[in-house]
PDB file of C-alpha atoms in Angstrom:
ATOM      1  CA  GLY A   1     221.279  50.482-140.388  1.00  0.00           C
ATOM      2  CA  LYS A   2     218.468  51.638-137.726  1.00  0.00           C
ATOM      3  CA  ARG A   3     220.960  54.855-136.824  1.00  0.00           C
ATOM      4  CA  ASP A   4     221.041  55.533-140.570  1.00  0.00           C
ATOM      5  CA  GLN A   5     217.253  55.784-140.428  1.00  0.00           C
ATOM      6  CA  VAL A   6     217.070  57.825-137.339  1.00  0.00           C
ATOM      7  CA  VAL A   7     219.402  60.310-138.842  1.00  0.00           C
ATOM      8  CA  LYS A   8     217.424  60.328-141.783  1.00  0.00           C
ATOM      9  CA  SER A   9     214.266  61.438-139.696  1.00  0.00           C
ATOM     10  CA  PHE A  10     215.691  64.010-138.107  1.00  0.00           C
ATOM     11  CA  ALA A  11     216.924  65.471-141.580  1.00  0.00           C
ATOM     12  CA  ALA A  12     214.699  68.703-141.827  1.00  0.00           C
ATOM     13  CA  ALA A  13     217.260  69.667-138.693  1.00  0.00           C
ATOM     14  CA  LEU A  14     219.228  70.696-141.254  1.00  0.00           C
ATOM     15  CA  ASP A  15     216.613  73.058-142.979  1.00  0.00           C
ATOM     16  CA  ASN A  16     214.862  74.738-140.517  1.00  0.00           C
ATOM     17  CA  LYS A  17     216.257  77.583-138.356  1.00  0.00           C
ATOM     18  CA  GLY A  18     216.482  76.370-134.726  1.00  0.00           C
ATOM     19  CA  ASP A  19     215.972  78.222-131.503  1.00  0.00           C
ATOM     20  CA  PRO A  20     219.682  78.509-130.151  1.00  0.00           C
ATOM     21  CA  HIS A  21     218.334  79.615-126.561  1.00  0.00           C
ATOM     22  CA  HIS A  22     216.033  76.578-126.646  1.00  0.00           C
ATOM     23  CA  GLY A  23     219.333  74.405-128.091  1.00  0.00           C
ATOM     24  CA  HIS A  24     221.558  75.720-125.021  1.00  0.00           C
ATOM     25  CA  GLU A  25     218.710  74.186-122.821  1.00  0.00           C
ATOM     26  CA  LEU A  26     219.083  70.830-124.709  1.00  0.00           C
ATOM     27  CA  TYR A  27     223.077  71.276-124.636  1.00  0.00           C
ATOM     28  CA  THR A  28     222.725  71.874-120.463  1.00  0.00           C
ATOM     29  CA  ALA A  29     220.357  68.978-119.820  1.00  0.00           C
ATOM     30  CA  LYS A  30     221.745  66.319-122.512  1.00  0.00           C
ATOM     31  CA  CYS A  31     225.596  67.233-123.888  1.00  0.00           C
ATOM     32  CA  SER A  32     227.128  69.584-121.021  1.00  0.00           C
ATOM     33  CA  THR A  33     227.907  66.401-118.758  1.00  0.00           C
ATOM     34  CA  CYS A  34     230.510  64.829-121.216  1.00  0.00           C
ATOM     35  CA  HIS A  35     231.010  68.288-123.787  1.00  0.00           C
ATOM     36  CA  HIS A  36     232.476  71.430-123.438  1.00  0.00           C
ATOM     37  CA  LEU A  37     230.966  74.160-124.992  1.00  0.00           C
ATOM     38  CA  ALA A  38     232.021  78.063-124.246  1.00  0.00           C
ATOM     39  CA  GLY A  39     233.171  77.642-120.728  1.00  0.00           C
ATOM     40  CA  GLU A  40     230.485  74.938-119.878  1.00  0.00           C
ATOM     41  CA  GLY A  41     230.283  71.259-119.040  1.00  0.00           C
ATOM     42  CA  ASN A  42     233.275  68.462-118.990  1.00  0.00           C
ATOM     43  CA  ALA A  43     235.597  67.565-121.533  1.00  0.00           C
ATOM     44  CA  LEU A  44     234.990  63.543-121.456  1.00  0.00           C
ATOM     45  CA  GLY A  45     234.108  64.023-125.206  1.00  0.00           C
ATOM     46  CA  PRO A  46     235.473  66.441-127.727  1.00  0.00           C
ATOM     47  CA  ASP A  47     234.957  70.291-126.792  1.00  0.00           C
ATOM     48  CA  LEU A  48     232.113  71.488-129.352  1.00  0.00           C
ATOM     49  CA  GLU A  49     234.088  74.380-130.183  1.00  0.00           C
ATOM     50  CA  THR A  50     236.039  72.258-132.186  1.00  0.00           C
ATOM     51  CA  VAL A  51     233.176  70.731-134.324  1.00  0.00           C
ATOM     52  CA  LYS A  52     231.106  73.698-135.212  1.00  0.00           C
ATOM     53  CA  ASN A  53     232.738  74.423-138.506  1.00  0.00           C
ATOM     54  CA  THR A  54     232.320  70.763-139.533  1.00  0.00           C
ATOM     55  CA  GLY A  55     229.195  71.532-141.026  1.00  0.00           C
ATOM     56  CA  LYS A  56     225.462  71.103-139.876  1.00  0.00           C
ATOM     57  CA  GLU A  57     225.487  67.376-141.643  1.00  0.00           C
ATOM     58  CA  LYS A  58     228.276  66.106-139.857  1.00  0.00           C
ATOM     59  CA  MET A  59     227.226  67.694-136.304  1.00  0.00           C
ATOM     60  CA  LEU A  60     223.630  65.752-137.088  1.00  0.00           C
ATOM     61  CA  THR A  61     225.260  62.381-137.980  1.00  0.00           C
ATOM     62  CA  ASN A  62     227.597  62.644-134.809  1.00  0.00           C
ATOM     63  CA  ILE A  63     224.789  63.543-132.408  1.00  0.00           C
ATOM     64  CA  LEU A  64     222.450  60.877-133.631  1.00  0.00           C
ATOM     65  CA  ASP A  65     224.819  58.133-134.527  1.00  0.00           C
ATOM     66  CA  PRO A  66     228.074  58.627-131.927  1.00  0.00           C
ATOM     67  CA  ASN A  67     229.087  55.170-133.039  1.00  0.00           C
ATOM     68  CA  ARG A  68     229.954  55.546-136.708  1.00  0.00           C
ATOM     69  CA  GLU A  69     232.873  57.507-136.314  1.00  0.00           C
ATOM     70  CA  VAL A  70     235.047  57.607-132.965  1.00  0.00           C
ATOM     71  CA  ALA A  71     238.276  59.143-132.691  1.00  0.00           C
ATOM     72  CA  PRO A  72     240.741  56.567-130.700  1.00  0.00           C
ATOM     73  CA  ASN A  73     241.197  59.369-127.848  1.00  0.00           C
ATOM     74  CA  TYR A  74     237.369  59.272-127.343  1.00  0.00           C
ATOM     75  CA  THR A  75     237.048  55.383-127.313  1.00  0.00           C
ATOM     76  CA  ALA A  76     235.148  54.031-124.288  1.00  0.00           C
ATOM     77  CA  TYR A  77     237.695  51.196-122.116  1.00  0.00           C
ATOM     78  CA  ILE A  78     236.136  48.502-120.096  1.00  0.00           C
ATOM     79  CA  VAL A  79     238.605  48.307-117.094  1.00  0.00           C
ATOM     80  CA  GLU A  80     237.783  45.036-114.879  1.00  0.00           C
ATOM     81  CA  THR A  81     239.867  44.736-111.609  1.00  0.00           C
ATOM     82  CA  LYS A  82     240.992  41.607-109.639  1.00  0.00           C
ATOM     83  CA  ASP A  83     238.655  42.787-106.747  1.00  0.00           C
ATOM     84  CA  GLY A  84     235.371  42.655-109.229  1.00  0.00           C
ATOM     85  CA  ASP A  85     235.060  46.093-110.026  1.00  0.00           C
ATOM     86  CA  THR A  86     234.232  47.196-113.371  1.00  0.00           C
ATOM     87  CA  GLN A  87     234.872  50.751-114.739  1.00  0.00           C
ATOM     88  CA  VAL A  88     234.047  52.318-117.931  1.00  0.00           C
ATOM     89  CA  GLY A  89     235.829  55.518-119.667  1.00  0.00           C
ATOM     90  CA  VAL A  90     237.869  57.281-121.565  1.00  0.00           C
ATOM     91  CA  ILE A  91     241.900  57.120-120.778  1.00  0.00           C
ATOM     92  CA  GLY A  92     242.898  60.349-119.459  1.00  0.00           C
ATOM     93  CA  ALA A  93     246.512  59.190-118.350  1.00  0.00           C
ATOM     94  CA  GLU A  94     248.327  56.251-118.041  1.00  0.00           C
ATOM     95  CA  ASN A  95     251.690  55.238-117.020  1.00  0.00           C
ATOM     96  CA  ALA A  96     253.549  51.993-115.774  1.00  0.00           C
ATOM     97  CA  ALA A  97     251.969  52.095-112.244  1.00  0.00           C
ATOM     98  CA  SER A  98     248.208  53.377-113.602  1.00  0.00           C
ATOM     99  CA  VAL A  99     245.623  54.228-115.767  1.00  0.00           C
ATOM    100  CA  THR A 100     243.190  57.130-115.147  1.00  0.00           C
ATOM    101  CA  LEU A 101     239.624  56.864-116.643  1.00  0.00           C
ATOM    102  CA  LYS A 102     237.463  59.834-117.431  1.00  0.00           C
ATOM    103  CA  MET A 103     233.943  59.609-117.027  1.00  0.00           C
ATOM    104  CA  ALA A 104     230.945  61.768-117.039  1.00  0.00           C
ATOM    105  CA  SER A 105     230.497  64.886-115.099  1.00  0.00           C
ATOM    106  CA  GLY A 106     234.042  65.016-114.767  1.00  0.00           C
ATOM    107  CA  MET A 107     234.577  62.014-112.450  1.00  0.00           C
ATOM    108  CA  GLN A 108     237.816  60.107-112.981  1.00  0.00           C
ATOM    109  CA  VAL A 109     238.972  57.165-111.381  1.00  0.00           C
ATOM    110  CA  THR A 110     242.617  55.796-110.874  1.00  0.00           C
ATOM    111  CA  ILE A 111     243.437  52.223-111.529  1.00  0.00           C
ATOM    112  CA  ASN A 112     246.602  50.688-110.189  1.00  0.00           C
ATOM    113  CA  ARG A 113     247.864  48.496-113.065  1.00  0.00           C
ATOM    114  CA  ASP A 114     248.158  45.606-110.502  1.00  0.00           C
ATOM    115  CA  ASN A 115     244.880  45.341-109.729  1.00  0.00           C
ATOM    116  CA  ILE A 116     243.431  45.229-113.652  1.00  0.00           C
ATOM    117  CA  GLN A 117     242.308  41.758-114.155  1.00  0.00           C
ATOM    118  CA  SER A 118     241.718  43.183-117.919  1.00  0.00           C
ATOM    119  CA  MET A 119     241.487  45.947-120.024  1.00  0.00           C
ATOM    120  CA  ARG A 120     239.640  46.318-123.396  1.00  0.00           C
ATOM    121  CA  GLY A 121     238.908  48.845-126.131  1.00  0.00           C
ATOM    122  CA  ALA A 122     234.822  49.165-126.464  1.00  0.00           C
ATOM    123  CA  GLY A 123     234.767  50.357-130.181  1.00  0.00           C
ATOM    124  CA  LEU A 124     232.373  52.465-128.809  1.00  0.00           C
ATOM    125  CA  SER A 125     231.876  56.004-127.874  1.00  0.00           C
ATOM    126  CA  MET A 126     231.118  56.966-124.504  1.00  0.00           C
ATOM    127  CA  MET A 127     228.406  59.164-125.986  1.00  0.00           C
ATOM    128  CA  PRO A 128     225.259  56.710-125.689  1.00  0.00           C
ATOM    129  CA  GLU A 129     223.051  56.361-128.399  1.00  0.00           C
ATOM    130  CA  GLY A 130     219.415  57.804-128.341  1.00  0.00           C
ATOM    131  CA  VAL A 131     220.162  61.139-127.254  1.00  0.00           C
ATOM    132  CA  GLU A 132     217.410  62.367-129.394  1.00  0.00           C
ATOM    133  CA  GLU A 133     214.580  60.534-128.103  1.00  0.00           C
ATOM    134  CA  GLY A 134     211.990  62.764-126.643  1.00  0.00           C
ATOM    135  CA  MET A 135     213.224  65.454-129.252  1.00  0.00           C
ATOM    136  CA  LYS A 136     211.889  66.975-132.510  1.00  0.00           C
ATOM    137  CA  PRO A 137     213.874  67.991-135.451  1.00  0.00           C
ATOM    138  CA  GLN A 138     213.387  71.271-134.304  1.00  0.00           C
ATOM    139  CA  ASP A 139     214.651  70.608-131.484  1.00  0.00           C
ATOM    140  CA  VAL A 140     218.264  69.277-132.952  1.00  0.00           C
ATOM    141  CA  GLY A 141     218.175  72.190-135.265  1.00  0.00           C
ATOM    142  CA  GLY A 142     218.288  74.415-132.324  1.00  0.00           C
ATOM    143  CA  LEU A 143     220.930  72.701-130.384  1.00  0.00           C
ATOM    144  CA  ILE A 144     223.209  72.531-133.629  1.00  0.00           C
ATOM    145  CA  ASP A 145     222.500  76.212-134.024  1.00  0.00           C
ATOM    146  CA  CYS A 146     223.319  77.013-130.145  1.00  0.00           C
ATOM    147  CA  ILE A 147     226.836  75.159-130.780  1.00  0.00           C
ATOM    148  CA  ILE A 148     227.338  76.897-134.046  1.00  0.00           C
ATOM    149  CA  THR A 149     226.742  80.118-132.469  1.00  0.00           C
ATOM    150  CA  ALA A 150     228.394  79.540-129.195  1.00  0.00           C
ATOM    151  CA  LYS A 151     230.812  82.461-128.156  1.00  0.00           C
TER     152      LYS A 151
END
């Protein structure tokens, strides 16, 4: 419910022509640690080139309500180790001996299976809610336009 209200409050971003240059600044500051776009950023979440044709409404919803629809390969996992450590990330690779979690900024951690106490899907995206804080609809519109026009 709360995220629905946030999406509705930013609906003006769909109608106003945003500034893609300012949108690129926002991408760099808020998105590039986890998303790749036009040769920049990191590949933790979806490559933004792959979402540019989904339409502005879907992009707006995915930006403002990242947990509404999470593809299985982008679901966060929580791994607790026998030595008391907890790691959260997206499964990047796994085999009989280990699990590799991908995290923000291109970081990865490999955990030996014999050191895993528990491992469970969080049912959530790694993308935090609230990315819109401090932004106006025209800012989000610029971010969306930046993604759509990226080459």
